[in-house]
Amino acid sequence: MFLNPDRYFAHKKDWFILSVFAGLFLLLKIIAIGLVVLASKLTDISDIMPLIDTDGQWDEGKLFYALVFAPLFETLVFQFLIIKGLFYIQPLKKYPAVAILISAIVFSLVHNNPFTVIFAGVVLAYNFYFFNKNRSASFAYRSTVLLHSFYNLVTYLITHRYIDVLL
């Protein structure tokens, strides 16, 4: 009963929408990695390689943090609290894009390389806003945590397992 996905995604269109967000994440990550590979073929990118962090030194603790703890905590702070808090300011209720951008900017600033995370912050913030508006805050939180965890998994697999093959 607890693991029944229909409990969390009662409407079939929710699966579709969440899949679109996940696909957008995957597409952004593939484009970013493609640009890095292309740049490595055209020029020396050794100056930016520390930002990509391809050392592969990930243990189970870091992986657990990236896939479980970080999505739970960061979604609570950077999407739930910021977006819901900003909507208490009356003019921002009319302009949700401002709340989404503020959430994304704050989210990206706490990461090592804000420029690579800003798009992820926008997608996560919009996912939270969309489901909070159309469903409930708890559903928005759970779907954003799931999406964030998926993004971190894709990032881990591409940058720490497969990028050496590309470069």
Tab-separated table of N, CA and C in Angstrom:
chain	number	residue	atom	x	y	z
A	1	MET	N	0.815	-1.191	0.000
A	1	MET	CA	0.000	0.000	0.000
A	1	MET	C	0.866	1.266	0.000
A	2	PHE	N	1.956	1.257	0.808
A	2	PHE	CA	2.811	2.425	0.908
A	2	PHE	C	3.557	2.674	-0.405
A	3	LEU	N	3.942	1.614	-1.091
A	3	LEU	CA	4.717	1.758	-2.322
A	3	LEU	C	3.861	1.860	-3.572
A	4	ASN	N	2.574	1.942	-3.430
A	4	ASN	CA	1.673	2.041	-4.565
A	4	ASN	C	1.801	3.441	-5.187
A	5	PRO	N	2.265	3.543	-6.441
A	5	PRO	CA	2.448	4.877	-7.033
A	5	PRO	C	1.137	5.627	-7.233
A	6	ASP	N	0.028	4.899	-7.348
A	6	ASP	CA	-1.253	5.586	-7.511
A	6	ASP	C	-1.620	6.408	-6.285
A	7	ARG	N	-1.038	6.064	-5.151
A	7	ARG	CA	-1.279	6.839	-3.935
A	7	ARG	C	-0.687	8.245	-4.066
A	8	TYR	N	0.431	8.344	-4.757
A	8	TYR	CA	1.123	9.624	-4.890
A	8	TYR	C	0.792	10.340	-6.198
A	9	PHE	N	0.468	9.586	-7.221
A	9	PHE	CA	0.149	10.159	-8.520
A	9	PHE	C	-1.248	9.689	-8.915
A	10	ALA	N	-2.228	10.276	-8.285
A	10	ALA	CA	-3.601	9.839	-8.512
A	10	ALA	C	-4.063	10.171	-9.925
A	11	HIS	N	-3.564	11.223	-10.466
A	11	HIS	CA	-3.960	11.632	-11.803
A	11	HIS	C	-2.887	11.214	-12.801
A	12	LYS	N	-3.300	10.599	-13.885
A	12	LYS	CA	-2.330	10.118	-14.868
A	12	LYS	C	-1.548	11.259	-15.494
A	13	LYS	N	-2.139	12.433	-15.567
A	13	LYS	CA	-1.403	13.545	-16.157
A	13	LYS	C	-0.238	13.967	-15.263
A	14	ASP	N	-0.307	13.663	-13.969
A	14	ASP	CA	0.818	13.971	-13.081
A	14	ASP	C	2.053	13.164	-13.460
A	15	TRP	N	1.874	11.901	-13.824
A	15	TRP	CA	2.990	11.092	-14.287
A	15	TRP	C	3.607	11.726	-15.528
A	16	PHE	N	2.762	12.168	-16.430
A	16	PHE	CA	3.256	12.774	-17.665
A	16	PHE	C	4.032	14.051	-17.367
A	17	ILE	N	3.488	14.900	-16.541
A	17	ILE	CA	4.134	16.175	-16.236
A	17	ILE	C	5.462	15.951	-15.530
A	18	LEU	N	5.479	15.041	-14.567
A	18	LEU	CA	6.728	14.745	-13.873
A	18	LEU	C	7.745	14.131	-14.838
A	19	SER	N	7.280	13.332	-15.767
A	19	SER	CA	8.174	12.767	-16.784
A	19	SER	C	8.742	13.858	-17.677
A	20	VAL	N	7.943	14.865	-17.995
A	20	VAL	CA	8.437	15.985	-18.796
A	20	VAL	C	9.527	16.734	-18.032
A	21	PHE	N	9.302	16.977	-16.748
A	21	PHE	CA	10.330	17.646	-15.939
A	21	PHE	C	11.599	16.799	-15.870
A	22	ALA	N	11.455	15.498	-15.665
A	22	ALA	CA	12.616	14.608	-15.606
A	22	ALA	C	13.337	14.578	-16.956
A	23	GLY	N	12.584	14.539	-18.034
A	23	GLY	CA	13.188	14.559	-19.357
A	23	GLY	C	13.926	15.857	-19.624
A	24	LEU	N	13.365	16.967	-19.164
A	24	LEU	CA	14.029	18.259	-19.315
A	24	LEU	C	15.349	18.268	-18.555
A	25	PHE	N	15.333	17.726	-17.338
A	25	PHE	CA	16.567	17.614	-16.562
A	25	PHE	C	17.610	16.804	-17.308
A	26	LEU	N	17.198	15.653	-17.813
A	26	LEU	CA	18.113	14.774	-18.515
A	26	LEU	C	18.663	15.454	-19.762
A	27	LEU	N	17.816	16.131	-20.494
A	27	LEU	CA	18.240	16.830	-21.701
A	27	LEU	C	19.246	17.935	-21.375
A	28	LEU	N	18.978	18.710	-20.322
A	28	LEU	CA	19.909	19.771	-19.926
A	28	LEU	C	21.268	19.199	-19.543
A	29	LYS	N	21.254	18.075	-18.828
A	29	LYS	CA	22.507	17.464	-18.398
A	29	LYS	C	23.281	16.920	-19.598
A	30	ILE	N	22.592	16.286	-20.535
A	30	ILE	CA	23.258	15.755	-21.718
A	30	ILE	C	23.830	16.886	-22.566
A	31	ILE	N	23.094	17.975	-22.710
A	31	ILE	CA	23.594	19.128	-23.468
A	31	ILE	C	24.832	19.707	-22.787
A	32	ALA	N	24.788	19.838	-21.464
A	32	ALA	CA	25.933	20.389	-20.740
A	32	ALA	C	27.168	19.505	-20.907
A	33	ILE	N	26.997	18.190	-20.775
A	33	ILE	CA	28.127	17.278	-20.950
A	33	ILE	C	28.615	17.316	-22.402
A	34	GLY	N	27.693	17.391	-23.349
A	34	GLY	CA	28.075	17.493	-24.752
A	34	GLY	C	28.907	18.729	-25.033
A	35	LEU	N	28.527	19.843	-24.418
A	35	LEU	CA	29.298	21.081	-24.598
A	35	LEU	C	30.693	20.956	-24.003
A	36	VAL	N	30.802	20.269	-22.859
A	36	VAL	CA	32.115	20.062	-22.248
A	36	VAL	C	32.982	19.192	-23.149
A	37	VAL	N	32.412	18.127	-23.685
A	37	VAL	CA	33.166	17.248	-24.583
A	37	VAL	C	33.586	18.010	-25.834
A	38	LEU	N	32.676	18.788	-26.411
A	38	LEU	CA	33.003	19.577	-27.593
A	38	LEU	C	34.106	20.587	-27.284
A	39	ALA	N	33.996	21.246	-26.150
A	39	ALA	CA	35.023	22.221	-25.760
A	39	ALA	C	36.368	21.534	-25.552
A	40	SER	N	36.351	20.301	-25.014
A	40	SER	CA	37.614	19.592	-24.795
A	40	SER	C	38.272	19.200	-26.110
A	41	LYS	N	37.484	19.010	-27.151
A	41	LYS	CA	38.041	18.671	-28.464
A	41	LYS	C	38.607	19.900	-29.168
A	42	LEU	N	38.061	21.074	-28.886
A	42	LEU	CA	38.462	22.293	-29.581
A	42	LEU	C	39.559	23.075	-28.868
A	43	THR	N	39.608	22.959	-27.547
A	43	THR	CA	40.550	23.767	-26.783
A	43	THR	C	40.941	23.041	-25.505
A	44	ASP	N	41.896	23.599	-24.811
A	44	ASP	CA	42.329	23.037	-23.533
A	44	ASP	C	41.350	23.499	-22.453
A	45	ILE	N	40.657	22.557	-21.829
A	45	ILE	CA	39.680	22.923	-20.798
A	45	ILE	C	40.147	22.516	-19.402
A	46	SER	N	41.446	22.344	-19.240
A	46	SER	CA	41.955	21.901	-17.946
A	46	SER	C	41.645	22.895	-16.833
A	47	ASP	N	41.430	24.164	-17.189
A	47	ASP	CA	41.104	25.162	-16.169
A	47	ASP	C	39.718	24.953	-15.569
A	48	ILE	N	38.774	24.443	-16.368
A	48	ILE	CA	37.426	24.262	-15.833
A	48	ILE	C	37.162	22.840	-15.374
A	49	MET	N	38.079	21.904	-15.594
A	49	MET	CA	37.850	20.518	-15.195
A	49	MET	C	37.645	20.349	-13.690
A	50	PRO	N	38.307	21.140	-12.823
A	50	PRO	CA	37.991	20.991	-11.393
A	50	PRO	C	36.533	21.298	-11.066
A	51	LEU	N	35.873	22.116	-11.884
A	51	LEU	CA	34.470	22.416	-11.646
A	51	LEU	C	33.576	21.217	-11.962
A	52	ILE	N	34.047	20.353	-12.847
A	52	ILE	CA	33.257	19.184	-13.217
A	52	ILE	C	33.426	18.079	-12.196
A	53	ASP	N	34.568	17.998	-11.515
A	53	ASP	CA	34.784	17.051	-10.430
A	53	ASP	C	34.657	15.612	-10.925
A	54	THR	N	35.595	15.207	-11.752
A	54	THR	CA	35.552	13.861	-12.323
A	54	THR	C	36.483	12.900	-11.611
A	55	ASP	N	36.884	13.190	-10.389
A	55	ASP	CA	37.855	12.335	-9.719
A	55	ASP	C	37.293	10.964	-9.348
A	56	GLY	N	35.990	10.813	-9.318
A	56	GLY	CA	35.389	9.519	-9.033
A	56	GLY	C	35.502	9.092	-7.587
A	57	GLN	N	35.921	9.964	-6.707
A	57	GLN	CA	36.099	9.623	-5.309
A	57	GLN	C	34.802	9.762	-4.524
A	58	TRP	N	33.806	9.004	-4.916
A	58	TRP	CA	32.518	9.028	-4.240
A	58	TRP	C	32.356	7.740	-3.463
A	59	ASP	N	32.129	7.863	-2.184
A	59	ASP	CA	31.833	6.677	-1.390
A	59	ASP	C	30.327	6.583	-1.187
A	60	GLU	N	29.907	5.568	-0.463
A	60	GLU	CA	28.473	5.363	-0.258
A	60	GLU	C	27.837	6.498	0.540
A	61	GLY	N	28.591	7.127	1.440
A	61	GLY	CA	28.062	8.242	2.226
A	61	GLY	C	27.717	9.443	1.368
A	62	LYS	N	28.620	9.796	0.446
A	62	LYS	CA	28.354	10.918	-0.460
A	62	LYS	C	27.179	10.612	-1.378
A	63	LEU	N	27.116	9.369	-1.849
A	63	LEU	CA	26.029	8.982	-2.736
A	63	LEU	C	24.691	9.021	-2.001
A	64	PHE	N	24.664	8.539	-0.755
A	64	PHE	CA	23.440	8.614	0.053
A	64	PHE	C	23.034	10.062	0.272
A	65	TYR	N	24.010	10.897	0.583
A	65	TYR	CA	23.722	12.320	0.779
A	65	TYR	C	23.129	12.934	-0.488
A	66	ALA	N	23.736	12.631	-1.652
A	66	ALA	CA	23.291	13.238	-2.907
A	66	ALA	C	21.927	12.725	-3.352
A	67	LEU	N	21.615	11.480	-3.038
A	67	LEU	CA	20.369	10.896	-3.537
A	67	LEU	C	19.219	10.961	-2.547
A	68	VAL	N	19.518	11.088	-1.254
A	68	VAL	CA	18.446	11.071	-0.257
A	68	VAL	C	18.408	12.353	0.558
A	69	PHE	N	19.470	12.619	1.304
A	69	PHE	CA	19.436	13.738	2.245
A	69	PHE	C	19.361	15.097	1.554
A	70	ALA	N	20.211	15.323	0.559
A	70	ALA	CA	20.217	16.625	-0.125
A	70	ALA	C	18.870	16.936	-0.774
A	71	PRO	N	18.255	16.002	-1.504
A	71	PRO	CA	16.939	16.330	-2.073
A	71	PRO	C	15.885	16.631	-1.002
A	72	LEU	N	15.888	15.876	0.087
A	72	LEU	CA	14.899	16.123	1.152
A	72	LEU	C	15.107	17.500	1.782
A	73	PHE	N	16.352	17.785	2.165
A	73	PHE	CA	16.648	19.040	2.867
A	73	PHE	C	16.574	20.249	1.928
A	74	GLU	N	17.191	20.147	0.761
A	74	GLU	CA	17.229	21.294	-0.147
A	74	GLU	C	15.842	21.630	-0.696
A	75	THR	N	15.017	20.628	-0.938
A	75	THR	CA	13.652	20.910	-1.390
A	75	THR	C	12.871	21.617	-0.294
A	76	LEU	N	13.059	21.196	0.934
A	76	LEU	CA	12.377	21.857	2.047
A	76	LEU	C	12.791	23.325	2.151
A	77	VAL	N	14.080	23.577	2.088
A	77	VAL	CA	14.575	24.943	2.278
A	77	VAL	C	14.380	25.803	1.037
A	78	PHE	N	14.845	25.317	-0.118
A	78	PHE	CA	14.947	26.178	-1.289
A	78	PHE	C	13.693	26.225	-2.152
A	79	GLN	N	12.842	25.245	-2.045
A	79	GLN	CA	11.592	25.316	-2.802
A	79	GLN	C	10.404	25.543	-1.865
A	80	PHE	N	10.227	24.672	-0.900
A	80	PHE	CA	9.054	24.762	-0.039
A	80	PHE	C	9.034	26.065	0.757
A	81	LEU	N	10.059	26.294	1.544
A	81	LEU	CA	10.055	27.479	2.417
A	81	LEU	C	10.169	28.789	1.638
A	82	ILE	N	11.047	28.828	0.647
A	82	ILE	CA	11.237	30.086	-0.085
A	82	ILE	C	10.018	30.421	-0.930
A	83	ILE	N	9.554	29.474	-1.734
A	83	ILE	CA	8.422	29.784	-2.619
A	83	ILE	C	7.161	30.043	-1.820
A	84	LYS	N	6.862	29.177	-0.856
A	84	LYS	CA	5.645	29.390	-0.053
A	84	LYS	C	5.785	30.666	0.777
A	85	GLY	N	6.984	30.949	1.257
A	85	GLY	CA	7.199	32.169	2.032
A	85	GLY	C	7.052	33.423	1.192
A	86	LEU	N	7.560	33.387	-0.031
A	86	LEU	CA	7.447	34.555	-0.903
A	86	LEU	C	6.004	34.827	-1.323
A	87	PHE	N	5.185	33.792	-1.333
A	87	PHE	CA	3.788	34.008	-1.705
A	87	PHE	C	2.982	34.669	-0.598
A	88	TYR	N	3.577	34.830	0.576
A	88	TYR	CA	2.927	35.626	1.609
A	88	TYR	C	3.048	37.119	1.314
A	89	ILE	N	3.979	37.476	0.435
A	89	ILE	CA	4.118	38.865	-0.004
A	89	ILE	C	3.107	39.069	-1.131
A	90	GLN	N	2.156	39.898	-0.907
A	90	GLN	CA	0.999	40.034	-1.796
A	90	GLN	C	1.349	40.279	-3.264
A	91	PRO	N	2.244	41.199	-3.602
A	91	PRO	CA	2.516	41.422	-5.033
A	91	PRO	C	3.121	40.195	-5.731
A	92	LEU	N	3.828	39.344	-4.992
A	92	LEU	CA	4.452	38.184	-5.617
A	92	LEU	C	3.452	37.104	-5.988
A	93	LYS	N	2.263	37.153	-5.411
A	93	LYS	CA	1.243	36.181	-5.795
A	93	LYS	C	0.856	36.348	-7.256
A	94	LYS	N	0.933	37.577	-7.753
A	94	LYS	CA	0.595	37.850	-9.151
A	94	LYS	C	1.743	37.497	-10.093
A	95	TYR	N	2.966	37.427	-9.567
A	95	TYR	CA	4.154	37.176	-10.391
A	95	TYR	C	4.938	35.986	-9.840
A	96	PRO	N	4.444	34.782	-10.053
A	96	PRO	CA	5.141	33.614	-9.503
A	96	PRO	C	6.521	33.382	-10.119
A	97	ALA	N	6.764	33.921	-11.313
A	97	ALA	CA	8.081	33.753	-11.939
A	97	ALA	C	9.178	34.376	-11.080
A	98	VAL	N	8.855	35.448	-10.375
A	98	VAL	CA	9.835	36.092	-9.493
A	98	VAL	C	10.208	35.147	-8.357
A	99	ALA	N	9.219	34.517	-7.751
A	99	ALA	CA	9.481	33.564	-6.662
A	99	ALA	C	10.283	32.376	-7.180
A	100	ILE	N	9.969	31.903	-8.378
A	100	ILE	CA	10.698	30.782	-8.964
A	100	ILE	C	12.154	31.176	-9.210
A	101	LEU	N	12.385	32.358	-9.749
A	101	LEU	CA	13.757	32.821	-10.011
A	101	LEU	C	14.542	33.039	-8.721
A	102	ILE	N	13.904	33.619	-7.714
A	102	ILE	CA	14.590	33.822	-6.433
A	102	ILE	C	14.973	32.475	-5.829
A	103	SER	N	14.049	31.526	-5.853
A	103	SER	CA	14.335	30.189	-5.346
A	103	SER	C	15.493	29.554	-6.104
A	104	ALA	N	15.486	29.655	-7.415
A	104	ALA	CA	16.537	29.054	-8.239
A	104	ALA	C	17.893	29.709	-7.987
A	105	ILE	N	17.900	31.015	-7.842
A	105	ILE	CA	19.165	31.723	-7.603
A	105	ILE	C	19.745	31.345	-6.248
A	106	VAL	N	18.931	31.339	-5.214
A	106	VAL	CA	19.419	30.961	-3.879
A	106	VAL	C	19.888	29.507	-3.887
A	107	PHE	N	19.120	28.631	-4.547
A	107	PHE	CA	19.489	27.227	-4.665
A	107	PHE	C	20.853	27.080	-5.352
A	108	SER	N	21.067	27.802	-6.416
A	108	SER	CA	22.326	27.667	-7.156
A	108	SER	C	23.505	28.259	-6.393
A	109	LEU	N	23.265	29.293	-5.601
A	109	LEU	CA	24.369	29.941	-4.886
A	109	LEU	C	24.983	29.062	-3.798
A	110	VAL	N	24.242	28.106	-3.278
A	110	VAL	CA	24.798	27.245	-2.224
A	110	VAL	C	25.546	26.042	-2.796
A	111	HIS	N	25.570	25.901	-4.101
A	111	HIS	CA	26.285	24.802	-4.724
A	111	HIS	C	27.668	25.255	-5.182
A	112	ASN	N	28.547	24.279	-5.450
A	112	ASN	CA	29.934	24.587	-5.802
A	112	ASN	C	30.050	25.474	-7.031
A	113	ASN	N	29.311	25.159	-8.062
A	113	ASN	CA	29.374	25.943	-9.287
A	113	ASN	C	27.967	26.418	-9.632
A	114	PRO	N	27.607	27.633	-9.219
A	114	PRO	CA	26.231	28.105	-9.408
A	114	PRO	C	25.759	28.122	-10.851
A	115	PHE	N	26.668	28.314	-11.790
A	115	PHE	CA	26.249	28.440	-13.190
A	115	PHE	C	25.752	27.125	-13.773
A	116	THR	N	26.248	26.007	-13.262
A	116	THR	CA	25.777	24.717	-13.769
A	116	THR	C	24.500	24.257	-13.085
A	117	VAL	N	24.159	24.880	-11.971
A	117	VAL	CA	23.010	24.430	-11.185
A	117	VAL	C	21.788	25.335	-11.362
A	118	ILE	N	21.946	26.492	-11.966
A	118	ILE	CA	20.839	27.445	-12.061
A	118	ILE	C	19.665	26.870	-12.845
A	119	PHE	N	19.930	26.134	-13.914
A	119	PHE	CA	18.829	25.550	-14.692
A	119	PHE	C	18.110	24.481	-13.883
A	120	ALA	N	18.874	23.701	-13.141
A	120	ALA	CA	18.255	22.704	-12.265
A	120	ALA	C	17.391	23.394	-11.216
A	121	GLY	N	17.863	24.509	-10.688
A	121	GLY	CA	17.080	25.254	-9.706
A	121	GLY	C	15.783	25.778	-10.275
A	122	VAL	N	15.819	26.241	-11.513
A	122	VAL	CA	14.593	26.729	-12.162
A	122	VAL	C	13.605	25.591	-12.366
A	123	VAL	N	14.081	24.449	-12.856
A	123	VAL	CA	13.187	23.323	-13.101
A	123	VAL	C	12.594	22.812	-11.788
A	124	LEU	N	13.414	22.693	-10.751
A	124	LEU	CA	12.903	22.232	-9.455
A	124	LEU	C	11.897	23.220	-8.872
A	125	ALA	N	12.203	24.505	-8.955
A	125	ALA	CA	11.291	25.510	-8.415
A	125	ALA	C	9.979	25.527	-9.187
A	126	TYR	N	10.061	25.404	-10.509
A	126	TYR	CA	8.831	25.393	-11.298
A	126	TYR	C	8.022	24.131	-11.028
A	127	ASN	N	8.691	23.017	-10.886
A	127	ASN	CA	7.996	21.775	-10.543
A	127	ASN	C	7.238	21.942	-9.235
A	128	PHE	N	7.913	22.529	-8.234
A	128	PHE	CA	7.250	22.729	-6.949
A	128	PHE	C	6.063	23.679	-7.092
A	129	TYR	N	6.270	24.779	-7.782
A	129	TYR	CA	5.195	25.752	-7.961
A	129	TYR	C	4.004	25.128	-8.688
A	130	PHE	N	4.278	24.399	-9.768
A	130	PHE	CA	3.214	23.816	-10.574
A	130	PHE	C	2.354	22.852	-9.750
A	131	PHE	N	3.001	21.918	-9.062
A	131	PHE	CA	2.235	20.937	-8.303
A	131	PHE	C	1.630	21.535	-7.038
A	132	ASN	N	2.266	22.551	-6.469
A	132	ASN	CA	1.675	23.225	-5.312
A	132	ASN	C	0.392	23.950	-5.726
A	133	LYS	N	0.406	24.523	-6.896
A	133	LYS	CA	-0.765	25.246	-7.403
A	133	LYS	C	-1.884	24.295	-7.818
A	134	ASN	N	-1.518	23.188	-8.481
A	134	ASN	CA	-2.519	22.298	-9.048
A	134	ASN	C	-2.899	21.116	-8.167
A	135	ARG	N	-2.087	20.774	-7.209
A	135	ARG	CA	-2.398	19.627	-6.345
A	135	ARG	C	-2.361	20.051	-4.885
A	136	SER	N	-1.216	19.837	-4.246
A	136	SER	CA	-1.066	20.203	-2.836
A	136	SER	C	0.409	20.447	-2.547
A	137	ALA	N	0.667	21.079	-1.415
A	137	ALA	CA	2.050	21.351	-1.038
A	137	ALA	C	2.802	20.057	-0.747
A	138	SER	N	2.139	19.096	-0.135
A	138	SER	CA	2.830	17.841	0.176
A	138	SER	C	3.161	17.072	-1.102
A	139	PHE	N	2.265	17.073	-2.061
A	139	PHE	CA	2.551	16.417	-3.332
A	139	PHE	C	3.670	17.148	-4.060
A	140	ALA	N	3.639	18.470	-4.041
A	140	ALA	CA	4.694	19.256	-4.678
A	140	ALA	C	6.048	18.947	-4.050
A	141	TYR	N	6.070	18.833	-2.727
A	141	TYR	CA	7.318	18.514	-2.026
A	141	TYR	C	7.836	17.140	-2.433
A	142	ARG	N	6.976	16.135	-2.408
A	142	ARG	CA	7.391	14.767	-2.730
A	142	ARG	C	7.860	14.655	-4.182
A	143	SER	N	7.132	15.273	-5.103
A	143	SER	CA	7.535	15.170	-6.507
A	143	SER	C	8.843	15.917	-6.762
A	144	THR	N	9.058	17.017	-6.081
A	144	THR	CA	10.304	17.763	-6.254
A	144	THR	C	11.481	17.001	-5.660
A	145	VAL	N	11.271	16.350	-4.527
A	145	VAL	CA	12.326	15.513	-3.943
A	145	VAL	C	12.684	14.385	-4.908
A	146	LEU	N	11.677	13.751	-5.473
A	146	LEU	CA	11.911	12.667	-6.422
A	146	LEU	C	12.671	13.167	-7.653
A	147	LEU	N	12.288	14.296	-8.172
A	147	LEU	CA	12.941	14.873	-9.343
A	147	LEU	C	14.377	15.277	-9.019
A	148	HIS	N	14.592	15.865	-7.879
A	148	HIS	CA	15.924	16.283	-7.444
A	148	HIS	C	16.834	15.061	-7.288
A	149	SER	N	16.309	14.017	-6.691
A	149	SER	CA	17.084	12.792	-6.524
A	149	SER	C	17.448	12.184	-7.877
A	150	PHE	N	16.503	12.198	-8.807
A	150	PHE	CA	16.766	11.704	-10.156
A	150	PHE	C	17.868	12.528	-10.822
A	151	TYR	N	17.799	13.824	-10.706
A	151	TYR	CA	18.813	14.690	-11.301
A	151	TYR	C	20.189	14.409	-10.706
A	152	ASN	N	20.256	14.245	-9.377
A	152	ASN	CA	21.536	13.948	-8.742
A	152	ASN	C	22.075	12.591	-9.188
A	153	LEU	N	21.201	11.615	-9.379
A	153	LEU	CA	21.631	10.305	-9.854
A	153	LEU	C	22.198	10.402	-11.268
A	154	VAL	N	21.514	11.116	-12.140
A	154	VAL	CA	22.009	11.288	-13.511
A	154	VAL	C	23.343	12.028	-13.495
A	155	THR	N	23.447	13.052	-12.678
A	155	THR	CA	24.699	13.803	-12.566
A	155	THR	C	25.819	12.896	-12.083
A	156	TYR	N	25.550	12.095	-11.076
A	156	TYR	CA	26.559	11.170	-10.560
A	156	TYR	C	26.988	10.177	-11.631
A	157	LEU	N	26.033	9.570	-12.301
A	157	LEU	CA	26.366	8.561	-13.301
A	157	LEU	C	27.158	9.144	-14.455
A	158	ILE	N	26.771	10.315	-14.914
A	158	ILE	CA	27.459	10.905	-16.060
A	158	ILE	C	28.834	11.439	-15.664
A	159	THR	N	28.916	12.209	-14.606
A	159	THR	CA	30.180	12.873	-14.278
A	159	THR	C	31.159	11.993	-13.523
A	160	HIS	N	30.684	10.974	-12.825
A	160	HIS	CA	31.604	10.164	-12.022
A	160	HIS	C	31.760	8.742	-12.533
A	161	ARG	N	31.017	8.381	-13.531
A	161	ARG	CA	31.149	7.034	-14.075
A	161	ARG	C	31.484	7.036	-15.563
A	162	TYR	N	30.930	7.972	-16.327
A	162	TYR	CA	31.019	7.875	-17.771
A	162	TYR	C	31.747	9.014	-18.449
A	163	ILE	N	32.073	10.072	-17.741
A	163	ILE	CA	32.688	11.207	-18.430
A	163	ILE	C	34.114	10.890	-18.884
A	164	ASP	N	34.820	9.998	-18.184
A	164	ASP	CA	36.168	9.628	-18.607
A	164	ASP	C	36.142	8.955	-19.977
A	165	VAL	N	35.064	8.253	-20.281
A	165	VAL	CA	34.933	7.626	-21.594
A	165	VAL	C	34.793	8.698	-22.667
A	166	LEU	N	34.068	9.766	-22.355
A	166	LEU	CA	33.842	10.828	-23.335
A	166	LEU	C	35.082	11.676	-23.557
A	167	LEU	N	35.819	11.946	-22.497
A	167	LEU	CA	36.992	12.808	-22.611
A	167	LEU	C	38.204	11.963	-22.910
